[in-house]
Coordinates of C-alpha atoms and ligand atoms in Angstrom, one line a residue:
M1 CA 86.0 103.0 117.2
G2 CA 86.5 99.6 119.0
K3 CA 86.4 96.1 117.7
A4 CA 83.2 95.2 115.9
L5 CA 84.0 91.5 115.7
E6 CA 86.5 89.3 117.6
I7 CA 87.1 85.6 117.3
E8 CA 89.2 83.8 119.9
G9 CA 90.5 80.3 119.5
L10 CA 87.7 79.0 117.2
N11 CA 87.8 75.3 116.3
L12 CA 85.5 73.3 114.0
D13 CA 85.6 69.6 113.6
I14 CA 83.3 67.7 111.2
N15 CA 83.1 64.0 111.6
G16 CA 86.4 63.9 113.4
Q17 CA 88.1 66.0 110.7
T18 CA 89.6 69.4 111.7
I19 CA 88.1 72.0 109.4
L20 CA 89.1 75.1 111.5
S21 CA 91.9 75.2 113.9
D22 CA 92.5 77.8 116.6
V23 CA 91.2 80.7 114.5
S24 CA 91.7 84.1 116.1
M25 CA 91.0 87.4 114.3
A26 CA 89.4 90.8 114.9
L27 CA 87.7 93.5 112.8
E28 CA 87.8 97.1 113.7
G29 CA 84.4 98.9 113.6
G30 CA 84.0 100.5 110.2
S31 CA 86.8 98.5 108.6
F32 CA 86.8 97.0 105.1
A33 CA 88.6 93.7 105.4
A34 CA 89.5 91.1 102.8
M35 CA 89.9 87.4 103.5
C36 CA 91.9 85.5 100.9
G37 CA 93.1 81.9 100.7
R38 CA 93.1 79.0 98.4
N39 CA 90.1 76.6 97.8
G40 CA 89.4 74.5 100.8
A41 CA 91.2 76.9 103.2
G42 CA 88.1 77.0 105.4
K43 CA 86.9 80.5 104.6
S44 CA 83.2 79.6 104.0
Q45 CA 83.0 77.4 107.0
L46 CA 84.4 80.2 109.1
M47 CA 81.8 82.6 107.7
R48 CA 79.0 80.0 108.6
C49 CA 80.4 79.8 112.2
I50 CA 80.6 83.6 112.6
K51 CA 77.0 84.0 111.3
G52 CA 75.7 81.3 113.6
L53 CA 74.7 78.8 111.0
R54 CA 77.3 76.3 112.2
K55 CA 78.2 75.5 115.8
P56 CA 82.0 75.7 116.4
S57 CA 83.6 72.9 118.4
G58 CA 85.3 75.5 120.6
G59 CA 86.2 79.2 120.9
R60 CA 84.5 82.5 121.5
I61 CA 82.9 85.1 119.2
L62 CA 82.4 88.7 120.5
L63 CA 80.4 91.5 119.0
N64 CA 81.4 95.0 120.1
G65 CA 83.4 93.6 123.0
T66 CA 80.7 91.2 124.4
E67 CA 80.4 87.5 123.7
A68 CA 77.4 86.9 121.4
D69 CA 75.6 83.6 121.2
E70 CA 74.3 82.1 117.9
K71 CA 70.9 83.8 118.2
A72 CA 72.4 87.2 118.7
R73 CA 74.9 86.6 115.8
M74 CA 72.1 85.5 113.4
K75 CA 70.4 88.8 114.1
R76 CA 73.3 91.2 114.2
I77 CA 75.6 89.7 111.4
A78 CA 74.7 89.5 107.8
L79 CA 76.1 86.9 105.4
V80 CA 75.8 87.3 101.6
F81 CA 76.2 83.8 100.2
Q82 CA 78.3 83.0 97.1
S83 CA 75.1 82.0 95.2
A84 CA 73.1 85.2 95.7
E85 CA 70.1 83.7 93.8
T86 CA 69.4 81.3 96.8
Q87 CA 68.9 84.4 98.9
V88 CA 66.4 86.2 96.7
V89 CA 62.9 84.8 97.2
S90 CA 60.1 87.3 96.5
Q91 CA 58.0 88.5 93.5
S92 CA 59.7 91.8 93.1
V93 CA 63.0 93.5 94.0
E94 CA 61.4 95.9 96.5
K95 CA 59.4 93.1 98.2
D96 CA 62.5 91.0 98.5
I97 CA 64.4 93.8 100.2
A98 CA 61.4 94.4 102.5
F99 CA 61.3 90.7 103.5
G100 CA 64.1 91.0 106.2
P101 CA 62.9 94.2 107.9
E102 CA 59.3 92.9 107.9
N103 CA 60.4 89.7 109.6
M104 CA 62.1 91.9 112.2
G105 CA 58.7 93.2 113.1
L106 CA 59.4 96.8 112.1
D107 CA 56.4 99.1 111.3
K108 CA 55.4 99.8 107.7
A109 CA 56.9 103.3 107.5
E110 CA 60.2 102.1 108.8
V111 CA 60.3 99.2 106.4
E112 CA 59.5 101.6 103.5
R113 CA 62.3 103.9 104.6
R114 CA 64.8 101.1 104.8
V115 CA 63.8 99.7 101.4
E116 CA 64.1 103.1 99.8
A117 CA 67.5 103.7 101.3
A118 CA 68.8 100.3 100.3
L119 CA 67.5 100.7 96.7
T120 CA 69.2 104.1 96.4
L121 CA 72.5 102.9 97.9
M122 CA 72.7 99.9 95.6
G123 CA 71.5 101.8 92.5
L124 CA 68.5 99.6 92.1
K125 CA 65.7 102.1 92.1
E126 CA 64.7 101.5 88.5
K127 CA 64.5 97.8 89.1
A128 CA 62.3 98.1 92.2
R129 CA 59.2 96.5 90.6
Q130 CA 61.1 94.0 88.4
R131 CA 61.0 90.2 89.2
P132 CA 64.3 89.2 90.8
Q133 CA 64.4 86.1 88.5
T134 CA 64.8 88.5 85.5
L135 CA 67.8 90.4 87.0
S136 CA 71.3 90.0 85.6
G137 CA 73.8 88.2 87.8
G138 CA 75.3 91.5 89.1
E139 CA 71.9 93.0 89.7
L140 CA 70.9 89.9 91.6
R141 CA 73.9 90.1 93.8
K142 CA 73.2 93.8 94.5
C143 CA 69.6 92.9 95.3
A144 CA 70.9 90.3 97.9
I145 CA 73.2 93.0 99.4
A146 CA 70.3 95.5 99.4
G147 CA 68.1 93.0 101.3
I148 CA 70.8 92.6 103.9
I149 CA 71.6 96.3 104.5
A150 CA 67.9 96.9 105.0
M151 CA 68.3 94.9 108.1
E152 CA 71.0 97.3 109.3
P153 CA 73.4 94.6 110.5
E154 CA 76.5 95.5 112.5
V155 CA 78.8 93.4 110.4
I156 CA 78.4 92.3 106.8
L157 CA 80.2 89.2 105.5
L158 CA 80.3 88.5 101.8
D159 CA 81.4 85.1 100.5
E160 CA 82.9 85.4 97.0
P161 CA 80.8 88.4 95.9
F162 CA 82.5 88.5 92.5
A163 CA 82.0 84.9 91.5
N164 CA 80.5 84.5 88.0
L165 CA 80.2 88.2 87.4
D166 CA 81.3 89.9 84.2
Y167 CA 83.4 93.1 84.1
P168 CA 80.5 95.7 84.5
S169 CA 78.8 93.6 87.2
T170 CA 82.1 93.2 89.1
L171 CA 82.6 97.0 88.9
A172 CA 79.0 97.5 90.2
V173 CA 79.6 95.2 93.2
I174 CA 82.9 96.9 94.0
R175 CA 81.2 100.3 93.9
A176 CA 78.5 99.0 96.1
L177 CA 81.0 97.7 98.7
C178 CA 82.8 101.0 98.7
A179 CA 79.5 102.9 99.2
L180 CA 78.8 100.6 102.2
H181 CA 82.3 101.3 103.6
E182 CA 81.7 105.0 103.2
R183 CA 78.5 104.7 105.2
G184 CA 80.5 103.2 108.1
Y185 CA 79.5 99.5 107.8
T186 CA 82.0 96.9 108.9
L187 CA 82.7 94.7 105.9
L188 CA 84.5 91.4 105.5
V189 CA 84.8 90.2 101.9
V190 CA 86.0 86.6 101.3
S191 CA 87.5 86.3 97.8
H192 CA 90.5 84.8 96.2
E193 CA 90.2 87.5 93.5
A194 CA 92.4 90.0 95.4
E195 CA 93.4 91.8 92.2
K196 CA 89.9 93.1 91.7
F197 CA 89.3 94.9 95.0
L198 CA 92.2 94.7 97.5
F199 CA 93.1 98.4 97.0
H200 CA 89.8 99.4 98.6
T201 CA 90.4 97.4 101.8
D202 CA 92.3 98.4 104.9
T203 CA 92.8 95.0 106.4
L204 CA 93.9 91.7 104.9
L205 CA 93.5 88.2 106.5
I206 CA 95.1 85.2 104.8
M207 CA 93.6 81.8 105.5
D208 CA 95.3 78.5 104.8
G209 CA 94.7 74.9 106.1
G210 CA 91.9 76.0 108.4
S211 CA 93.7 78.8 110.2
V212 CA 94.2 82.5 109.8
M213 CA 97.9 82.6 108.9
E214 CA 98.4 86.3 108.4
A215 CA 96.5 89.4 109.5
G216 CA 97.5 93.0 109.0
S217 CA 97.2 96.1 106.9
S218 CA 96.3 95.3 103.2
P219 CA 99.1 97.5 101.7
E220 CA 101.7 95.9 103.8
L221 CA 100.6 92.3 103.6
F222 CA 99.5 91.9 100.0
P223 CA 102.9 90.7 98.6
K224 CA 102.5 87.7 101.0
L225 CA 99.4 86.5 99.1
R226 CA 101.8 84.8 96.6
D227 CA 103.2 82.6 99.4
Y228 CA 99.7 81.2 99.7
D229 CA 99.0 80.8 96.0
V230 CA 96.6 83.7 95.7
Y231 CA 97.0 85.4 92.4
I232 CA 98.4 88.9 92.2
P233 CA 99.4 90.3 88.7
S234 CA 103.2 90.3 88.5
G235 CA 104.8 93.7 89.3
A236 CA 101.5 95.0 90.6
A237 CA 101.7 97.8 93.2
F238 CA 98.9 98.0 95.9
G239 CA 97.3 100.9 93.9
D240 CA 96.9 98.6 90.9
L241 CA 94.7 96.1 92.8
T242 CA 91.4 97.4 91.7
W243 CA 89.2 97.0 88.7
L244 CA 87.7 100.5 89.0
R245 CA 90.7 102.1 87.3
R246 CA 91.2 99.9 84.3
Ligands
ATP1 N1 80.2 68.7 105.8 C1 81.5 68.6 105.6 N2 82.1 67.4 105.9 C2 83.4 67.2 105.7 N3 84.3 68.2 105.3 C3 83.7 69.4 105.0 C4 82.3 69.7 105.1 N4 82.1 70.9 104.8 C5 83.3 71.4 104.4 N5 84.3 70.5 104.5 C6 85.7 70.7 104.2 O1 86.2 71.8 104.9 C7 87.2 72.5 104.2 C8 87.0 74.0 104.1 O2 85.9 74.2 103.2 P1 85.4 75.7 102.9 O3 84.1 75.6 102.1 O4 85.3 76.5 104.1 O5 86.6 76.2 102.0 P2 86.8 77.6 101.3 O6 88.0 78.2 101.8 O7 85.6 78.4 101.4 O8 87.1 77.1 99.8 P3 86.6 77.8 98.4 O9 87.6 78.8 98.0 O10 86.7 76.6 97.5 O11 85.2 78.3 98.5 C9 87.3 71.8 102.8 O12 88.4 70.9 102.8 C10 86.0 71.0 102.8 O13 86.1 69.8 102.1
MG2 MG1 84.2 79.1 100.0

């Protein structure tokens, strides 16, 4: 498989301040990538640029080998925000998941097929008719992810998907991410909580000071996280970096 996403020399200035500086990176199709880096490194701003919510000051973004403008990226790339509740808008879980595919103009049967598939994949079938406002934090995040996969995006970006989640909800989200990976989705998970999920990823990108400082295979690169103040339990081997085995 080729490169699903490529970023070349991306810059972002806000009010004369450099936020992102010459960011270059690539994601192989079907890869499960982690992006780590301290607070303020520029991870969320980079996600907003990739998605097309913010216009970079310079650089190129390619999808499947072809440069993609903001409109194309809005359609083909999904971004799950840190605060999933802002992404959930409807009266029931199933209606919320249907919202995206309906807006894409798909016919009713196709919308229903996609909602059913997303509910099953995220383990939310029993919650289909429940009001999103009554879901737990972990269920809500799974609902936001379900709504996004129903749009069948080429690349899924998740910004801090474990934030504010307790142990069972964290496990549920890690399982959901692994299920998406098995289905062949290209995933990029932004999180400083490397110890929770890094074992499941194949690619690690480390951001600092508005640039991608390191990129490579997760098992090889993870000891470097310490150099960038990202927490790894002392003495941990790569295989320990998951909460699914505790
Ligand atoms: N509108 C803005 N004006 C000025 N500076 C901004 C603006 N938005 C973001 N920044 C700055 O850009 C830098 C990168 O922010 P960003 O949110 O991308 O960091 P992050 O890596 O996601 O951090 P965190 O781990 O805390 O989520 C920060 O220093 C932030 O203060
Ligand atoms: Mg952030």
